[in-house]
């Protein structure tokens, strides 16, 4: 019995000594832990962390038919397909500059809290109600058939360029447009930002708060 008690006491004293030794110098302990962590870091990741990264250059484009046609044929995901189709059915008869402008409007809508947050959702907003959609071709009851392959390839390239970050500097932030052939009442509520080809472009009036 006495031997058992002696063994237990000895074990407790040893544990106490270990505990005291581990916490007697917290600064050294922290430094040691930090050195261990640094030694375990990947050398390549450390170099990348401290390497100066140059800011990505803006995408260089030319808004001309010749330049766009000279670019490789592209394909993409569902969002790209939605934008390419919208440009084909909404603006294939427009100049290349005008097609870029229409693409700007659609992308500006994606960025706006007033509209859905993906290209496909923006383009098909209201689809299902005849002539109550945002883009007429999606709800006019006519089949959406692409007959002009060259025109579709062209707008497909424009769609890809815009998705990849081509500048949006044609319409001054416009989120609406219509052709010159119509004069919709809603246009009176917005500020016209520019006219390109056969389209007028608009955005909401900017309100300045008053104290």
mmCIF file of C-alpha atoms in Angstrom:
data_model
loop_
_atom_site.group_PDB
_atom_site.id
_atom_site.type_symbol
_atom_site.label_atom_id
_atom_site.label_comp_id
_atom_site.label_asym_id
_atom_site.label_seq_id
_atom_site.Cartn_x
_atom_site.Cartn_y
_atom_site.Cartn_z
ATOM 1 C CA UNK A 1 0.000 0.000 0.000
ATOM 2 C CA UNK A 2 2.782 2.372 0.974
ATOM 3 C CA UNK A 3 4.657 1.477 -2.217
ATOM 4 C CA UNK A 4 1.590 2.356 -4.326
ATOM 5 C CA UNK A 5 1.227 5.740 -2.603
ATOM 6 C CA UNK A 6 4.887 6.485 -3.157
ATOM 7 C CA UNK A 7 4.536 5.653 -6.866
ATOM 8 C CA UNK A 8 1.510 7.941 -7.282
ATOM 9 C CA UNK A 9 3.248 10.860 -5.534
ATOM 10 C CA UNK A 10 6.340 10.417 -7.683
ATOM 11 C CA UNK A 11 4.193 10.475 -10.844
ATOM 12 C CA UNK A 12 2.407 13.650 -9.733
ATOM 13 C CA UNK A 13 5.699 15.378 -8.985
ATOM 14 C CA UNK A 14 7.063 14.441 -12.392
ATOM 15 C CA UNK A 15 3.963 15.773 -14.149
ATOM 16 C CA UNK A 16 4.170 19.013 -12.173
ATOM 17 C CA UNK A 17 7.813 19.450 -13.124
ATOM 18 C CA UNK A 18 6.972 18.927 -16.778
ATOM 19 C CA UNK A 19 4.100 21.440 -16.643
ATOM 20 C CA UNK A 20 6.217 24.076 -14.902
ATOM 21 C CA UNK A 21 9.016 23.603 -17.392
ATOM 22 C CA UNK A 22 6.619 24.030 -20.320
ATOM 23 C CA UNK A 23 5.156 27.302 -19.095
ATOM 24 C CA UNK A 24 8.063 28.825 -17.217
ATOM 25 C CA UNK A 25 9.234 30.851 -20.243
ATOM 26 C CA UNK A 26 6.272 31.600 -22.553
ATOM 27 C CA UNK A 27 8.324 33.964 -24.749
ATOM 28 C CA UNK A 28 10.853 31.273 -25.616
ATOM 29 C CA UNK A 29 8.027 28.834 -26.170
ATOM 30 C CA UNK A 30 6.294 31.224 -28.624
ATOM 31 C CA UNK A 31 9.537 31.893 -30.492
ATOM 32 C CA UNK A 32 10.246 28.186 -30.742
ATOM 33 C CA UNK A 33 6.760 27.518 -32.102
ATOM 34 C CA UNK A 34 7.125 30.312 -34.657
ATOM 35 C CA UNK A 35 10.502 29.002 -35.808
ATOM 36 C CA UNK A 36 8.972 25.569 -36.267
ATOM 37 C CA UNK A 37 6.140 26.978 -38.367
ATOM 38 C CA UNK A 38 8.491 29.061 -40.539
ATOM 39 C CA UNK A 39 10.723 26.044 -41.146
ATOM 40 C CA UNK A 40 7.672 24.115 -42.333
ATOM 41 C CA UNK A 41 6.641 26.767 -44.891
ATOM 42 C CA UNK A 42 7.096 26.076 -48.584
ATOM 43 C CA UNK A 43 9.983 28.128 -49.979
ATOM 44 C CA UNK A 44 8.176 28.862 -53.251
ATOM 45 C CA UNK A 45 5.127 30.206 -51.410
ATOM 46 C CA UNK A 46 7.353 32.508 -49.320
ATOM 47 C CA UNK A 47 8.950 33.906 -52.496
ATOM 48 C CA UNK A 48 5.519 34.446 -54.063
ATOM 49 C CA UNK A 49 4.321 36.220 -50.938
ATOM 50 C CA UNK A 50 7.068 38.821 -51.155
ATOM 51 C CA UNK A 51 7.240 39.077 -54.950
ATOM 52 C CA UNK A 52 5.866 42.305 -56.406
ATOM 53 C CA UNK A 53 3.007 41.519 -58.740
ATOM 54 C CA UNK A 54 2.460 43.856 -61.638
ATOM 55 C CA UNK A 55 -1.070 45.078 -62.141
ATOM 56 C CA UNK A 56 -2.736 43.294 -65.037
ATOM 57 C CA UNK A 57 -2.895 45.400 -68.176
ATOM 58 C CA UNK A 58 -6.383 46.183 -69.466
ATOM 59 C CA UNK A 59 -7.522 44.060 -72.374
ATOM 60 C CA UNK A 60 -6.463 45.727 -75.615
ATOM 61 C CA UNK A 61 -9.176 45.678 -78.262
ATOM 62 C CA UNK A 62 -10.175 47.431 -81.437
ATOM 63 C CA UNK A 63 -13.844 47.990 -82.111
ATOM 64 C CA UNK A 64 -13.768 47.397 -85.836
ATOM 65 C CA UNK A 65 -15.215 44.643 -87.966
ATOM 66 C CA UNK A 66 -11.851 43.843 -89.520
ATOM 67 C CA UNK A 67 -10.109 43.471 -86.174
ATOM 68 C CA UNK A 68 -12.861 41.339 -84.629
ATOM 69 C CA UNK A 69 -13.121 39.076 -87.687
ATOM 70 C CA UNK A 70 -9.356 38.508 -87.544
ATOM 71 C CA UNK A 71 -9.589 37.082 -84.019
ATOM 72 C CA UNK A 72 -9.833 33.297 -83.515
ATOM 73 C CA UNK A 73 -13.295 31.737 -83.350
ATOM 74 C CA UNK A 74 -14.291 31.203 -79.712
ATOM 75 C CA UNK A 75 -16.667 29.131 -77.667
ATOM 76 C CA UNK A 76 -17.609 29.337 -74.021
ATOM 77 C CA UNK A 77 -19.898 28.320 -71.207
ATOM 78 C CA UNK A 78 -23.617 28.897 -70.739
ATOM 79 C CA UNK A 79 -23.178 32.556 -69.753
ATOM 80 C CA UNK A 80 -21.117 33.224 -72.869
ATOM 81 C CA UNK A 81 -23.755 31.511 -75.013
ATOM 82 C CA UNK A 82 -26.520 33.659 -73.516
ATOM 83 C CA UNK A 83 -24.617 36.878 -74.273
ATOM 84 C CA UNK A 84 -23.629 35.762 -77.770
ATOM 85 C CA UNK A 85 -27.242 34.903 -78.601
ATOM 86 C CA UNK A 86 -28.496 38.208 -77.199
ATOM 87 C CA UNK A 87 -26.022 40.131 -79.350
ATOM 88 C CA UNK A 88 -26.992 38.076 -82.405
ATOM 89 C CA UNK A 89 -30.736 38.549 -82.080
ATOM 90 C CA UNK A 90 -30.633 42.092 -80.695
ATOM 91 C CA UNK A 91 -27.777 43.685 -82.614
ATOM 92 C CA UNK A 92 -26.384 41.585 -85.459
ATOM 93 C CA UNK A 93 -27.443 44.305 -87.941
ATOM 94 C CA UNK A 94 -25.671 46.963 -85.881
ATOM 95 C CA UNK A 95 -22.063 48.069 -86.351
ATOM 96 C CA UNK A 96 -19.384 46.278 -84.328
ATOM 97 C CA UNK A 97 -19.146 49.350 -82.135
ATOM 98 C CA UNK A 98 -22.894 49.155 -81.556
ATOM 99 C CA UNK A 99 -22.643 45.469 -80.684
ATOM 100 C CA UNK A 100 -20.007 46.230 -78.085
ATOM 101 C CA UNK A 101 -22.334 48.918 -76.707
ATOM 102 C CA UNK A 102 -25.265 46.497 -76.362
ATOM 103 C CA UNK A 103 -22.971 44.038 -74.584
ATOM 104 C CA UNK A 104 -22.012 46.850 -72.188
ATOM 105 C CA UNK A 105 -25.647 47.404 -71.255
ATOM 106 C CA UNK A 106 -26.177 43.732 -70.466
ATOM 107 C CA UNK A 107 -23.021 43.517 -68.349
ATOM 108 C CA UNK A 108 -23.910 46.779 -66.592
ATOM 109 C CA UNK A 109 -27.227 45.201 -65.653
ATOM 110 C CA UNK A 110 -25.460 42.176 -64.184
ATOM 111 C CA UNK A 111 -23.459 44.553 -61.973
ATOM 112 C CA UNK A 112 -26.538 46.521 -60.905
ATOM 113 C CA UNK A 113 -28.558 45.580 -57.833
ATOM 114 C CA UNK A 114 -31.679 46.432 -59.821
ATOM 115 C CA UNK A 115 -31.252 43.376 -62.055
ATOM 116 C CA UNK A 116 -30.385 39.664 -61.732
ATOM 117 C CA UNK A 117 -26.746 38.801 -61.145
ATOM 118 C CA UNK A 118 -25.890 36.576 -64.113
ATOM 119 C CA UNK A 119 -25.903 37.145 -67.854
ATOM 120 C CA UNK A 120 -28.469 34.448 -68.565
ATOM 121 C CA UNK A 121 -30.824 35.680 -65.825
ATOM 122 C CA UNK A 122 -30.566 39.281 -67.038
ATOM 123 C CA UNK A 123 -31.197 38.311 -70.653
ATOM 124 C CA UNK A 124 -34.153 36.040 -69.868
ATOM 125 C CA UNK A 125 -35.749 38.283 -67.255
ATOM 126 C CA UNK A 126 -39.492 38.252 -67.920
ATOM 127 C CA UNK A 127 -39.288 35.494 -70.533
ATOM 128 C CA UNK A 128 -42.539 33.540 -70.688
ATOM 129 C CA UNK A 129 -44.830 36.552 -70.881
ATOM 130 C CA UNK A 130 -45.272 37.640 -74.485
ATOM 131 C CA UNK A 131 -43.778 41.078 -75.086
ATOM 132 C CA UNK A 132 -43.262 41.542 -71.349
ATOM 133 C CA UNK A 133 -39.614 40.479 -71.289
ATOM 134 C CA UNK A 134 -36.539 42.686 -71.234
ATOM 135 C CA UNK A 135 -35.157 41.492 -74.578
ATOM 136 C CA UNK A 136 -37.867 41.061 -77.186
ATOM 137 C CA UNK A 137 -36.403 38.080 -78.999
ATOM 138 C CA UNK A 138 -36.875 35.939 -75.872
ATOM 139 C CA UNK A 139 -40.653 36.441 -75.760
ATOM 140 C CA UNK A 140 -41.887 37.436 -79.217
ATOM 141 C CA UNK A 141 -43.064 33.924 -80.007
ATOM 142 C CA UNK A 142 -40.649 33.486 -82.913
ATOM 143 C CA UNK A 143 -38.175 30.586 -82.933
ATOM 144 C CA UNK A 144 -34.616 31.517 -82.042
ATOM 145 C CA UNK A 145 -32.736 30.097 -85.000
ATOM 146 C CA UNK A 146 -29.246 31.257 -85.942
ATOM 147 C CA UNK A 147 -29.020 31.426 -89.740
ATOM 148 C CA UNK A 148 -26.024 33.730 -90.207
ATOM 149 C CA UNK A 149 -22.965 31.777 -89.060
ATOM 150 C CA UNK A 150 -20.442 34.556 -89.729
ATOM 151 C CA UNK A 151 -22.502 37.088 -87.790
ATOM 152 C CA UNK A 152 -22.834 34.674 -84.877
ATOM 153 C CA UNK A 153 -19.095 34.004 -84.804
ATOM 154 C CA UNK A 154 -18.468 37.754 -84.747
ATOM 155 C CA UNK A 155 -20.791 38.471 -81.832
ATOM 156 C CA UNK A 156 -19.440 35.390 -80.068
ATOM 157 C CA UNK A 157 -15.982 36.954 -80.147
ATOM 158 C CA UNK A 158 -17.387 40.236 -78.839
ATOM 159 C CA UNK A 159 -19.186 38.396 -76.046
ATOM 160 C CA UNK A 160 -15.971 36.663 -75.005
ATOM 161 C CA UNK A 161 -13.970 39.907 -75.072
ATOM 162 C CA UNK A 162 -16.530 41.667 -72.910
ATOM 163 C CA UNK A 163 -16.734 38.818 -70.405
ATOM 164 C CA UNK A 164 -12.938 38.749 -70.241
ATOM 165 C CA UNK A 165 -12.809 42.412 -69.237
ATOM 166 C CA UNK A 166 -12.821 44.584 -72.336
ATOM 167 C CA UNK A 167 -13.359 48.267 -71.428
ATOM 168 C CA UNK A 168 -16.920 49.488 -70.932
ATOM 169 C CA UNK A 169 -16.469 53.073 -72.020
ATOM 170 C CA UNK A 170 -18.986 53.506 -74.820
ATOM 171 C CA UNK A 171 -22.308 54.033 -73.045
ATOM 172 C CA UNK A 172 -21.385 55.827 -69.826
ATOM 173 C CA UNK A 173 -22.911 53.185 -67.580
ATOM 174 C CA UNK A 174 -26.144 52.684 -69.555
ATOM 175 C CA UNK A 175 -28.511 49.933 -68.442
ATOM 176 C CA UNK A 176 -31.226 50.533 -71.074
ATOM 177 C CA UNK A 177 -31.410 51.023 -74.831
ATOM 178 C CA UNK A 178 -33.902 51.052 -77.682
ATOM 179 C CA UNK A 179 -33.764 51.482 -81.436
ATOM 180 C CA UNK A 180 -34.392 54.808 -83.114
ATOM 181 C CA UNK A 181 -37.439 53.263 -84.758
ATOM 182 C CA UNK A 182 -39.444 53.395 -81.518
ATOM 183 C CA UNK A 183 -40.117 55.987 -78.835
ATOM 184 C CA UNK A 184 -41.033 54.116 -75.632
ATOM 185 C CA UNK A 185 -42.564 56.035 -72.741
ATOM 186 C CA UNK A 186 -40.092 54.570 -70.266
ATOM 187 C CA UNK A 187 -37.250 56.405 -72.022
ATOM 188 C CA UNK A 188 -38.552 59.731 -70.649
ATOM 189 C CA UNK A 189 -37.713 58.569 -67.127
ATOM 190 C CA UNK A 190 -34.021 58.081 -67.850
ATOM 191 C CA UNK A 191 -31.030 60.111 -68.945
ATOM 192 C CA UNK A 192 -29.812 59.425 -72.471
ATOM 193 C CA UNK A 193 -26.088 58.768 -72.336
ATOM 194 C CA UNK A 194 -25.260 58.338 -76.023
ATOM 195 C CA UNK A 195 -26.470 57.211 -79.420
ATOM 196 C CA UNK A 196 -24.528 54.591 -81.366
ATOM 197 C CA UNK A 197 -25.740 53.370 -84.732
ATOM 198 C CA UNK A 198 -29.464 52.691 -84.530
ATOM 199 C CA UNK A 199 -29.665 52.584 -80.721
ATOM 200 C CA UNK A 200 -30.187 55.216 -78.024
ATOM 201 C CA UNK A 201 -28.676 54.348 -74.613
ATOM 202 C CA UNK A 202 -29.949 55.378 -71.184
ATOM 203 C CA UNK A 203 -29.278 55.121 -67.489
ATOM 204 C CA UNK A 204 -31.258 56.257 -64.430
ATOM 205 C CA UNK A 205 -30.886 59.888 -63.440
ATOM 206 C CA UNK A 206 -28.232 60.431 -60.782
ATOM 207 C CA UNK A 207 -29.826 61.846 -57.649
ATOM 208 C CA UNK A 208 -27.832 64.203 -55.482
ATOM 209 C CA UNK A 209 -28.904 64.062 -51.836
ATOM 210 C CA UNK A 210 -29.812 67.325 -50.154
ATOM 211 C CA UNK A 211 -29.294 68.036 -46.458
#
